[in-house]
Amino acid sequence: MTRLVVAPGVVHWPGYLPPAAQTALVADLREVARIAPFFQPRMPKTGKPFSVRMTNCGDLGWVSDETGYRYQPLHPATGAPWPPMPAILKQAWRDLAGYPHPPEACLVNFYQADAKMGLHQDRDEQDFDAPVVSLSLGDTAVFRIGGTQRGGKTVSLKLASGDALLFGGEARLAYHGIDRILAGSSALLPQSGRINLTLRRVTKPDACASSSLRA
Ligand code: MD3
Ligand code: FE
């Protein structure tokens, strides 16, 4: 498996998920979306809708509306708990994260051809010691990552279907975003478009659960 160190704390595994696993994961995500339909997040204060649609699986889900960004255990529209994380995602975290506690949230982002995501930091989690693991499915995206200061130098990277990325250490608070989607570059999704999955730890692990002094 090719493992490329893109920048300090950023690791890229092109084609981490083989085609059959990508297809199986799309089927799992169809079930996730049946239980937890995609919603259109809105910007805090202004209420301006995102161009990316989102849902989540796992114990906690990331949501955004006029009142702010947050993690919560229930879907904002249905009020139901988020569906469980598919086994393929839990396995990817064990393979790649190098972190001894399981992920608590998986944010599922869906991009149609014209969707993008502006440069931002992910800082709604309490545990910045844990990395973020991202998996891409469908059309290739042009991803951009910089440093921890807005306005610094950035580099761009193409993310294709099946690729995995890890952001840990000094990259955990790096600015990043999606400049554009290369429409029609993959045939994985029936209506084209792109899905990105981000596996995250939200809370700090319980001190007892992580103690090496445990009986
Ligand atoms: C670097 N998603 O959901 S994944 C996001 O492709 C998000 O949908 C993009 O940014 C997407 O917040 C980019 C790559 C990614 C995800 C989380 C990160 C890069 C990151 C957290 C910290 C640093
Ligand atoms: Fe992000």
PDB file of C-alpha atoms in Angstrom, residues 39-171:
ATOM      1  CA  PHE A  39     -29.819  17.617   5.329  1.00  0.00           C
ATOM      2  CA  GLN A  40     -28.593  20.998   4.161  1.00  0.00           C
ATOM      3  CA  PRO A  41     -26.539  22.621   6.925  1.00  0.00           C
ATOM      4  CA  ARG A  42     -26.749  26.414   7.342  1.00  0.00           C
ATOM      5  CA  MET A  43     -24.127  28.958   8.368  1.00  0.00           C
ATOM      6  CA  PRO A  44     -24.223  30.206  11.948  1.00  0.00           C
ATOM      7  CA  LYS A  45     -25.873  33.649  12.280  1.00  0.00           C
ATOM      8  CA  THR A  46     -26.621  34.236   8.552  1.00  0.00           C
ATOM      9  CA  GLY A  47     -28.450  30.947   7.913  1.00  0.00           C
ATOM     10  CA  LYS A  48     -26.897  30.779   4.414  1.00  0.00           C
ATOM     11  CA  PRO A  49     -27.159  27.168   3.233  1.00  0.00           C
ATOM     12  CA  PHE A  50     -24.010  25.123   2.530  1.00  0.00           C
ATOM     13  CA  SER A  51     -23.591  23.779  -1.021  1.00  0.00           C
ATOM     14  CA  VAL A  52     -22.580  20.431   0.545  1.00  0.00           C
ATOM     15  CA  ARG A  53     -25.327  18.183   1.967  1.00  0.00           C
ATOM     16  CA  MET A  54     -24.548  16.170   5.096  1.00  0.00           C
ATOM     17  CA  THR A  55     -25.545  13.321   7.338  1.00  0.00           C
ATOM     18  CA  ASN A  56     -23.713  11.356  10.035  1.00  0.00           C
ATOM     19  CA  CYS A  57     -23.307   7.914  11.541  1.00  0.00           C
ATOM     20  CA  GLY A  58     -21.868   6.846  14.870  1.00  0.00           C
ATOM     21  CA  ASP A  59     -22.721   8.056  18.382  1.00  0.00           C
ATOM     22  CA  LEU A  60     -22.426  11.768  17.563  1.00  0.00           C
ATOM     23  CA  GLY A  61     -23.068  13.849  14.470  1.00  0.00           C
ATOM     24  CA  TRP A  62     -21.864  17.290  13.392  1.00  0.00           C
ATOM     25  CA  VAL A  63     -24.606  19.790  12.575  1.00  0.00           C
ATOM     26  CA  SER A  64     -24.702  23.507  11.771  1.00  0.00           C
ATOM     27  CA  ASP A  65     -27.523  26.024  11.771  1.00  0.00           C
ATOM     28  CA  GLU A  66     -28.211  29.662  12.742  1.00  0.00           C
ATOM     29  CA  THR A  67     -27.376  28.878  16.371  1.00  0.00           C
ATOM     30  CA  GLY A  68     -23.906  27.495  15.626  1.00  0.00           C
ATOM     31  CA  TYR A  69     -21.802  24.405  14.911  1.00  0.00           C
ATOM     32  CA  ARG A  70     -22.009  21.440  17.288  1.00  0.00           C
ATOM     33  CA  TYR A  71     -21.993  17.679  17.764  1.00  0.00           C
ATOM     34  CA  GLN A  72     -25.238  16.072  18.883  1.00  0.00           C
ATOM     35  CA  PRO A  73     -26.569  12.503  19.310  1.00  0.00           C
ATOM     36  CA  LEU A  74     -29.803  13.083  17.330  1.00  0.00           C
ATOM     37  CA  HIS A  75     -30.618  13.927  13.688  1.00  0.00           C
ATOM     38  CA  PRO A  76     -31.718  17.584  13.477  1.00  0.00           C
ATOM     39  CA  ALA A  77     -34.835  16.837  11.376  1.00  0.00           C
ATOM     40  CA  THR A  78     -35.997  13.366  12.454  1.00  0.00           C
ATOM     41  CA  GLY A  79     -34.893  13.554  16.109  1.00  0.00           C
ATOM     42  CA  ALA A  80     -33.675   9.926  15.841  1.00  0.00           C
ATOM     43  CA  PRO A  81     -30.222   8.669  16.910  1.00  0.00           C
ATOM     44  CA  TRP A  82     -27.622   8.507  14.127  1.00  0.00           C
ATOM     45  CA  PRO A  83     -27.264   5.012  12.597  1.00  0.00           C
ATOM     46  CA  PRO A  84     -24.270   2.873  13.609  1.00  0.00           C
ATOM     47  CA  MET A  85     -20.940   3.244  11.844  1.00  0.00           C
ATOM     48  CA  PRO A  86     -20.500   0.611   9.098  1.00  0.00           C
ATOM     49  CA  ALA A  87     -17.831  -2.025   9.859  1.00  0.00           C
ATOM     50  CA  ILE A  88     -15.688  -0.879   6.896  1.00  0.00           C
ATOM     51  CA  LEU A  89     -15.302   2.543   8.556  1.00  0.00           C
ATOM     52  CA  LYS A  90     -14.410   1.151  11.982  1.00  0.00           C
ATOM     53  CA  GLN A  91     -11.804  -1.047  10.271  1.00  0.00           C
ATOM     54  CA  ALA A  92     -10.343   1.933   8.382  1.00  0.00           C
ATOM     55  CA  TRP A  93      -9.917   3.798  11.690  1.00  0.00           C
ATOM     56  CA  ARG A  94      -8.141   0.770  13.248  1.00  0.00           C
ATOM     57  CA  ASP A  95      -5.891   0.466  10.180  1.00  0.00           C
ATOM     58  CA  LEU A  96      -4.962   4.125   9.781  1.00  0.00           C
ATOM     59  CA  ALA A  97      -5.605   6.291  12.843  1.00  0.00           C
ATOM     60  CA  GLY A  98      -2.862   5.019  15.162  1.00  0.00           C
ATOM     61  CA  TYR A  99      -5.121   6.036  18.043  1.00  0.00           C
ATOM     62  CA  PRO A 100      -6.250   3.610  20.762  1.00  0.00           C
ATOM     63  CA  HIS A 101      -9.891   4.758  21.131  1.00  0.00           C
ATOM     64  CA  PRO A 102     -12.711   4.249  18.645  1.00  0.00           C
ATOM     65  CA  PRO A 103     -14.136   7.066  16.511  1.00  0.00           C
ATOM     66  CA  GLU A 104     -17.329   8.654  17.856  1.00  0.00           C
ATOM     67  CA  ALA A 105     -18.558  10.501  14.774  1.00  0.00           C
ATOM     68  CA  CYS A 106     -18.526  10.026  11.029  1.00  0.00           C
ATOM     69  CA  LEU A 107     -19.606  13.076   9.045  1.00  0.00           C
ATOM     70  CA  VAL A 108     -20.820  12.166   5.547  1.00  0.00           C
ATOM     71  CA  ASN A 109     -20.487  15.041   3.049  1.00  0.00           C
ATOM     72  CA  PHE A 110     -22.192  14.829  -0.354  1.00  0.00           C
ATOM     73  CA  TYR A 111     -20.936  17.079  -3.162  1.00  0.00           C
ATOM     74  CA  GLN A 112     -22.776  17.567  -6.418  1.00  0.00           C
ATOM     75  CA  ALA A 113     -20.750  18.903  -9.348  1.00  0.00           C
ATOM     76  CA  ASP A 114     -20.929  22.568  -8.262  1.00  0.00           C
ATOM     77  CA  ALA A 115     -20.473  22.095  -4.505  1.00  0.00           C
ATOM     78  CA  LYS A 116     -17.379  23.312  -2.654  1.00  0.00           C
ATOM     79  CA  MET A 117     -16.169  23.911   0.881  1.00  0.00           C
ATOM     80  CA  GLY A 118     -14.272  27.059   1.820  1.00  0.00           C
ATOM     81  CA  LEU A 119     -11.041  26.989   3.832  1.00  0.00           C
ATOM     82  CA  HIS A 120     -11.788  26.283   7.496  1.00  0.00           C
ATOM     83  CA  GLN A 121     -10.409  24.598  10.604  1.00  0.00           C
ATOM     84  CA  ASP A 122     -12.150  21.695  12.363  1.00  0.00           C
ATOM     85  CA  ARG A 123     -12.216  22.753  15.995  1.00  0.00           C
ATOM     86  CA  ASP A 124     -15.576  21.665  17.373  1.00  0.00           C
ATOM     87  CA  GLU A 125     -14.014  18.563  18.950  1.00  0.00           C
ATOM     88  CA  GLN A 126     -12.620  18.405  22.494  1.00  0.00           C
ATOM     89  CA  ASP A 127      -9.882  15.900  21.654  1.00  0.00           C
ATOM     90  CA  PHE A 128      -7.297  17.367  19.256  1.00  0.00           C
ATOM     91  CA  ASP A 129      -4.885  14.550  20.180  1.00  0.00           C
ATOM     92  CA  ALA A 130      -6.948  12.201  18.038  1.00  0.00           C
ATOM     93  CA  PRO A 131      -6.430  12.443  14.262  1.00  0.00           C
ATOM     94  CA  VAL A 132      -9.153  12.852  11.627  1.00  0.00           C
ATOM     95  CA  VAL A 133      -9.368  10.099   8.985  1.00  0.00           C
ATOM     96  CA  SER A 134     -11.026  10.968   5.656  1.00  0.00           C
ATOM     97  CA  LEU A 135     -12.216   8.588   2.903  1.00  0.00           C
ATOM     98  CA  SER A 136     -13.287   9.764  -0.558  1.00  0.00           C
ATOM     99  CA  LEU A 137     -15.828   8.067  -2.867  1.00  0.00           C
ATOM    100  CA  GLY A 138     -16.963   8.990  -6.377  1.00  0.00           C
ATOM    101  CA  ASP A 139     -15.761  11.976  -8.382  1.00  0.00           C
ATOM    102  CA  THR A 140     -12.246  13.319  -7.755  1.00  0.00           C
ATOM    103  CA  ALA A 141     -11.974  16.487  -5.664  1.00  0.00           C
ATOM    104  CA  VAL A 142      -9.356  19.220  -5.662  1.00  0.00           C
ATOM    105  CA  PHE A 143      -8.482  19.501  -1.966  1.00  0.00           C
ATOM    106  CA  ARG A 144      -6.449  22.373  -0.501  1.00  0.00           C
ATOM    107  CA  ILE A 145      -4.531  22.392   2.787  1.00  0.00           C
ATOM    108  CA  GLY A 146      -2.489  25.104   4.480  1.00  0.00           C
ATOM    109  CA  GLY A 147      -1.084  25.732   7.925  1.00  0.00           C
ATOM    110  CA  THR A 148      -2.724  26.691  11.186  1.00  0.00           C
ATOM    111  CA  GLN A 149      -2.912  30.397  10.243  1.00  0.00           C
ATOM    112  CA  ARG A 150      -5.429  31.738   7.761  1.00  0.00           C
ATOM    113  CA  GLY A 151      -3.722  33.352   4.747  1.00  0.00           C
ATOM    114  CA  GLY A 152      -0.599  31.158   4.852  1.00  0.00           C
ATOM    115  CA  LYS A 153       0.794  29.072   2.008  1.00  0.00           C
ATOM    116  CA  THR A 154      -1.421  26.204   0.805  1.00  0.00           C
ATOM    117  CA  VAL A 155      -0.912  23.121  -1.345  1.00  0.00           C
ATOM    118  CA  SER A 156      -3.519  21.353  -3.426  1.00  0.00           C
ATOM    119  CA  LEU A 157      -4.031  17.637  -3.824  1.00  0.00           C
ATOM    120  CA  LYS A 158      -6.450  15.553  -5.896  1.00  0.00           C
ATOM    121  CA  LEU A 159      -8.547  13.084  -3.901  1.00  0.00           C
ATOM    122  CA  ALA A 160      -9.889  10.167  -5.936  1.00  0.00           C
ATOM    123  CA  SER A 161     -12.421   7.462  -5.108  1.00  0.00           C
ATOM    124  CA  GLY A 162     -11.019   5.058  -2.510  1.00  0.00           C
ATOM    125  CA  ASP A 163      -8.314   7.433  -1.257  1.00  0.00           C
ATOM    126  CA  ALA A 164      -7.697   7.796   2.490  1.00  0.00           C
ATOM    127  CA  LEU A 165      -6.136  10.788   4.236  1.00  0.00           C
ATOM    128  CA  LEU A 166      -4.988  11.176   7.828  1.00  0.00           C
ATOM    129  CA  PHE A 167      -4.623  14.520   9.631  1.00  0.00           C
ATOM    130  CA  GLY A 168      -2.859  14.354  12.951  1.00  0.00           C
ATOM    131  CA  GLY A 169      -0.331  16.191  15.050  1.00  0.00           C
ATOM    132  CA  GLU A 170       0.350  19.700  13.751  1.00  0.00           C
ATOM    133  CA  ALA A 171      -1.995  19.131  10.775  1.00  0.00           C
TER     134      ALA A 171
END
